[in-house]
Coordinates of C-alpha atoms in Angstrom, one line a residue:
X1 CA -18.7 84.9 -25.0
X2 CA -21.7 84.4 -22.7
X3 CA -21.5 86.1 -19.3
X4 CA -22.6 84.1 -16.3
X5 CA -23.2 85.5 -12.8
X6 CA -20.8 85.7 -9.8
X7 CA -20.7 84.3 -6.3
X8 CA -24.1 84.8 -4.6
X9 CA -23.1 83.9 -1.0
X10 CA -20.3 86.4 -0.6
X11 CA -22.3 89.1 -2.3
X12 CA -25.2 88.5 0.1
X13 CA -22.8 88.8 3.0
X14 CA -21.4 92.0 1.5
X15 CA -24.9 93.5 1.2
X16 CA -25.5 92.7 4.9
X17 CA -27.8 89.8 4.3
X18 CA -27.8 87.0 7.0
X19 CA -24.8 84.9 6.2
X20 CA -22.8 82.4 8.3
X21 CA -21.6 78.9 8.5
X22 CA -23.0 76.3 8.2
X23 CA -26.1 77.6 6.4
X24 CA -24.1 79.7 4.0
X25 CA -26.2 81.2 1.2
X26 CA -29.3 79.2 2.3
X27 CA -29.6 81.5 5.4
X28 CA -30.9 84.4 3.2
X29 CA -33.6 82.1 1.8
X30 CA -34.7 81.4 5.3
X31 CA -34.5 84.8 6.8
X32 CA -34.4 87.5 4.1
X33 CA -35.4 86.1 0.7
X34 CA -35.8 89.5 -0.9
X35 CA -32.0 90.0 -0.7
X36 CA -31.5 87.0 -3.0
X37 CA -33.5 88.7 -5.7
X38 CA -31.6 91.9 -5.2
X39 CA -28.2 90.2 -5.6
X40 CA -29.5 88.4 -8.8
X41 CA -30.6 91.8 -10.1
X42 CA -27.1 93.3 -9.3
X43 CA -25.5 90.6 -11.4
X44 CA -28.1 91.0 -14.3
X45 CA -27.5 94.7 -14.3
X46 CA -23.8 94.1 -14.4
X47 CA -24.2 92.0 -17.5
X48 CA -25.0 88.4 -16.5
X49 CA -26.9 86.6 -19.3
X50 CA -27.4 83.6 -17.1
X51 CA -28.2 83.4 -13.3
X52 CA -28.1 80.3 -11.2
X53 CA -30.8 79.4 -8.6
X54 CA -29.6 80.0 -5.1
X55 CA -30.2 76.5 -3.7
X56 CA -26.5 75.5 -3.6
X57 CA -26.6 75.3 0.2
X58 CA -30.0 73.6 0.4
X59 CA -28.5 70.3 1.3
X60 CA -28.1 68.5 4.7
X61 CA -24.4 69.4 4.8
X62 CA -25.3 73.1 5.2
X63 CA -28.9 73.2 6.7
X64 CA -29.0 69.8 8.5
X65 CA -30.9 66.6 7.6
X66 CA -34.0 67.5 9.6
X67 CA -34.4 71.0 8.0
X68 CA -33.7 69.5 4.6
X69 CA -36.4 66.9 5.0
X70 CA -39.0 69.3 6.4
X71 CA -38.2 72.6 4.6
X72 CA -35.8 71.9 1.7
X73 CA -38.4 71.8 -1.0
X74 CA -39.9 75.1 0.2
X75 CA -36.5 76.8 0.3
X76 CA -35.7 75.6 -3.3
X77 CA -39.1 77.1 -4.4
X78 CA -38.1 80.4 -2.7
X79 CA -34.8 80.3 -4.6
X80 CA -36.6 79.7 -7.9
X81 CA -39.1 82.5 -7.1
X82 CA -36.4 85.0 -6.3
X83 CA -34.5 84.2 -9.5
X84 CA -37.6 84.5 -11.6
X85 CA -38.6 87.8 -9.9
X86 CA -35.1 89.2 -10.7
X87 CA -35.4 88.3 -14.4
X88 CA -38.9 89.7 -14.6
X89 CA -37.9 93.0 -12.9
X90 CA -34.8 93.3 -15.2
X91 CA -36.9 93.1 -18.3
X92 CA -34.0 91.3 -19.9
X93 CA -33.7 87.9 -21.7
X94 CA -31.8 86.2 -18.9
X95 CA -31.7 82.4 -18.6
X96 CA -32.1 80.6 -15.3
X97 CA -29.8 77.7 -14.6
X98 CA -31.0 75.1 -12.1
X99 CA -28.2 74.5 -9.6
X100 CA -27.3 70.8 -8.9
X101 CA -24.9 71.3 -5.9
X102 CA -22.4 68.9 -4.3
X103 CA -24.7 66.8 -2.1
X104 CA -22.1 66.2 0.6
X105 CA -20.2 69.4 0.7
X106 CA -17.8 71.2 -1.5
X107 CA -14.3 70.0 -2.5
X108 CA -14.5 66.6 -0.7
X109 CA -14.9 63.7 -3.2
X110 CA -14.2 61.3 -0.3
X111 CA -17.4 62.4 1.5
X112 CA -19.7 61.2 -1.4
X113 CA -22.1 58.5 -0.2
X114 CA -23.7 56.8 -3.2
X115 CA -26.4 55.1 -1.2
X116 CA -27.7 58.4 0.0
X117 CA -27.3 60.5 -3.2
X118 CA -30.7 59.6 -4.7
X119 CA -32.8 60.7 -1.7
X120 CA -30.9 64.0 -1.6
X121 CA -30.9 64.7 -5.3
X122 CA -34.4 63.8 -6.2
X123 CA -36.3 66.6 -4.2
X124 CA -33.8 69.1 -5.7
X125 CA -34.3 67.9 -9.2
X126 CA -38.1 67.5 -9.0
X127 CA -38.6 71.0 -7.6
X128 CA -36.3 72.7 -10.1
X129 CA -37.4 70.7 -13.2
X130 CA -40.5 72.6 -14.3
X131 CA -39.0 76.0 -13.6
X132 CA -35.5 76.3 -14.9
X133 CA -34.1 76.8 -18.4
X134 CA -31.3 74.3 -18.1
X135 CA -29.3 72.3 -15.6
X136 CA -26.0 73.3 -14.1
X137 CA -24.2 70.7 -11.9
X138 CA -21.5 72.8 -10.2
X139 CA -18.4 72.6 -8.0
X140 CA -18.3 68.9 -8.7
X141 CA -15.3 67.1 -7.2
X142 CA -15.7 63.6 -8.5
X143 CA -17.2 61.8 -11.5
X144 CA -19.1 59.3 -9.4
X145 CA -21.4 61.9 -8.0
X146 CA -21.8 63.6 -11.3
X147 CA -22.8 60.3 -13.0
X148 CA -25.2 59.4 -10.2
X149 CA -27.1 62.7 -10.3
X150 CA -27.1 63.0 -14.1
X151 CA -28.8 59.6 -14.3
X152 CA -31.7 61.0 -12.1
X153 CA -32.4 64.0 -14.4
X154 CA -35.7 63.9 -16.3
X155 CA -35.6 63.3 -20.1
X156 CA -37.0 66.8 -20.6
X157 CA -34.9 68.0 -23.4
X158 CA -33.2 70.7 -21.2
X159 CA -29.5 71.2 -21.8
X160 CA -27.1 69.9 -19.2
X161 CA -24.0 71.8 -18.2
X162 CA -21.4 70.4 -15.7
X163 CA -18.8 72.4 -13.8
X164 CA -15.9 70.8 -11.9
X165 CA -13.7 72.1 -9.2
X166 CA -9.9 71.5 -9.7
X167 CA -7.0 70.9 -7.3
X168 CA -5.5 74.3 -6.5
X169 CA -1.8 73.3 -6.9
X170 CA -0.6 75.7 -9.6
X171 CA 2.3 73.8 -11.2
X172 CA 1.0 70.3 -11.6
X173 CA 1.9 68.2 -14.6
X174 CA -1.8 67.9 -15.4
X175 CA -5.1 69.4 -14.3
X176 CA -6.9 67.2 -11.8
X177 CA -10.3 67.2 -10.1
X178 CA -10.3 67.3 -6.3
X179 CA -10.8 63.5 -6.6
X180 CA -7.5 63.1 -8.6
X181 CA -9.4 62.3 -11.8
X182 CA -8.0 63.7 -15.0
X183 CA -9.3 65.5 -18.1
X184 CA -9.5 62.4 -20.2
X185 CA -11.9 60.9 -17.6
X186 CA -13.9 64.1 -17.6
X187 CA -14.1 64.1 -21.4
X188 CA -15.3 60.5 -21.4
X189 CA -18.2 61.6 -19.2
X190 CA -19.0 64.7 -21.3
X191 CA -19.4 62.5 -24.4
X192 CA -21.4 59.8 -22.7
X193 CA -23.7 62.3 -21.0
X194 CA -24.3 64.5 -24.0
X195 CA -23.4 67.6 -21.9
X196 CA -23.7 70.8 -23.8
X197 CA -21.0 72.6 -21.7
X198 CA -18.1 71.7 -19.4
X199 CA -16.9 74.3 -17.0
X200 CA -14.4 74.7 -14.2
X201 CA -15.3 76.7 -11.0
X202 CA -14.7 77.3 -7.3
X203 CA -10.9 76.9 -7.7
X204 CA -8.1 79.4 -8.2
X205 CA -8.1 81.2 -11.5
X206 CA -4.5 80.2 -12.0
X207 CA -5.3 76.5 -12.4
X208 CA -8.1 76.8 -15.0
X209 CA -6.2 77.6 -18.1
X210 CA -4.4 74.2 -18.0
X211 CA -7.7 72.4 -17.7
X212 CA -9.1 74.2 -20.7
X213 CA -6.1 73.5 -22.8
X214 CA -6.2 69.8 -21.8
X215 CA -9.9 69.2 -22.3
X216 CA -10.5 71.1 -25.5
X217 CA -8.9 68.4 -27.8
X218 CA -10.8 65.6 -26.0
X219 CA -14.4 66.7 -26.4
X220 CA -16.6 67.4 -29.4
X221 CA -16.3 71.0 -30.8
X222 CA -20.0 71.5 -30.2
X223 CA -19.4 71.3 -26.4
X224 CA -18.9 74.8 -24.9
X225 CA -16.1 75.4 -22.4
X226 CA -16.4 77.8 -19.5
X227 CA -14.9 79.0 -16.3
X228 CA -15.9 80.8 -13.1
X229 CA -13.1 80.9 -10.6
X230 CA -13.3 81.9 -6.9
X231 CA -11.3 84.5 -5.0
X232 CA -10.2 82.2 -2.2
X233 CA -6.7 81.3 -1.3
X234 CA -5.7 77.6 -2.2
X235 CA -7.8 74.9 -0.5
X236 CA -6.0 71.9 0.8
X237 CA -7.2 68.3 0.5
X238 CA -8.8 68.3 4.0
X239 CA -10.7 71.5 3.6
X240 CA -14.5 71.4 3.8
X241 CA -16.9 74.3 3.0
X242 CA -18.0 74.5 6.7
X243 CA -14.5 75.1 8.1
X244 CA -15.1 78.8 8.4
X245 CA -15.2 81.8 6.1
X246 CA -12.2 82.0 3.8
X247 CA -10.5 85.4 3.3
X248 CA -11.1 86.9 -0.1
X249 CA -7.9 87.6 -2.1
X250 CA -7.0 91.2 -2.3
X251 CA -5.1 90.8 -5.6
X252 CA -8.1 89.6 -7.6
X253 CA -9.9 92.8 -8.4
X254 CA -12.0 93.2 -11.5
X255 CA -9.2 94.1 -14.0
X256 CA -7.0 91.2 -12.7
X257 CA -9.9 88.8 -13.0
X258 CA -10.6 90.0 -16.6
X259 CA -6.9 89.2 -17.4
X260 CA -7.5 85.6 -16.5
X261 CA -10.8 85.5 -18.5
X262 CA -9.0 86.8 -21.6
X263 CA -6.6 83.9 -21.4
X264 CA -9.5 81.5 -21.0
X265 CA -11.2 82.9 -24.1
X266 CA -8.1 82.7 -26.1
X267 CA -7.8 79.0 -25.1
X268 CA -11.3 78.3 -26.2
X269 CA -13.7 79.3 -23.5
X270 CA -17.1 80.8 -24.5
X271 CA -18.7 81.0 -21.1
X272 CA -17.3 83.1 -18.2
X273 CA -18.5 84.2 -14.8
X274 CA -17.3 84.0 -11.2
X275 CA -17.7 82.0 -8.0
X276 CA -17.1 82.9 -4.3
X277 CA -15.9 86.4 -3.9
X278 CA -16.4 87.4 -7.6
X279 CA -19.0 90.2 -7.4
X280 CA -21.0 92.4 -9.8
X281 CA -18.0 94.7 -10.3
X282 CA -16.1 91.8 -11.8
X283 CA -19.0 90.7 -14.0
X284 CA -19.4 94.3 -15.2
X285 CA -15.7 94.3 -16.2
X286 CA -16.2 91.0 -18.1
X287 CA -19.3 92.2 -19.8
X288 CA -17.8 95.6 -20.8
X289 CA -14.8 93.9 -22.4
X290 CA -16.4 90.9 -24.1
X291 CA -19.7 92.5 -25.2
X292 CA -18.4 95.8 -26.5

């Protein structure tokens, strides 16, 4: 089991770093970049073997089109620098994943605009490419966006991981992306893209096991499966990431989260971390159990 990191934005907020909508975790890059390094270090010290660059919110949806055009590349460079500084200070062999975020906001497949995707994705990709160990497309709601961005990646030999967000309805007949696409459609993309890992993130932990069980028989055995859930209440179809700050569930403490992770491992997952509201204490619990 490889241990990933947890949710940066909520951890920044918990530490008192500048944090609000709509800028989300990008606000710390703008106003207090050192805090980003400190949170990365907290996760590394808790046991994370992979950290993800904090450029998830460096998109017009969060920082506005004008700031993205004038300052986006610099902010992504700040995110890279803080991740690298954290790894260096830790003295540990920690890999850095380059974040490929949803370009038009989390959860809403219907907001994807193919004609604008290239102009948003290219500065992100070109800035991250020389600096990161591998690619992580995360919180992806629809295959169209994933396919569009994947086609823009350089042929640099770096591994490509992709993580999808699932509909939060717990007792569905099958696991579905927020777009309504199913695991067979996801598996077809995994094979076609030569992805090295498929993960599920930024959805309730309760819905992930079903997705793992469905996808594992549809993809090559060499493809790793992973999960990093959030601690939000269920998100309905009309929710967007700028609607306000969700409450964090009180019932999802570190031991409870480990309980879900054990189920994921038994079903075939070999990568585990956390998303929004999953902090260093959760990662420490995972690391202690899976690494000892």
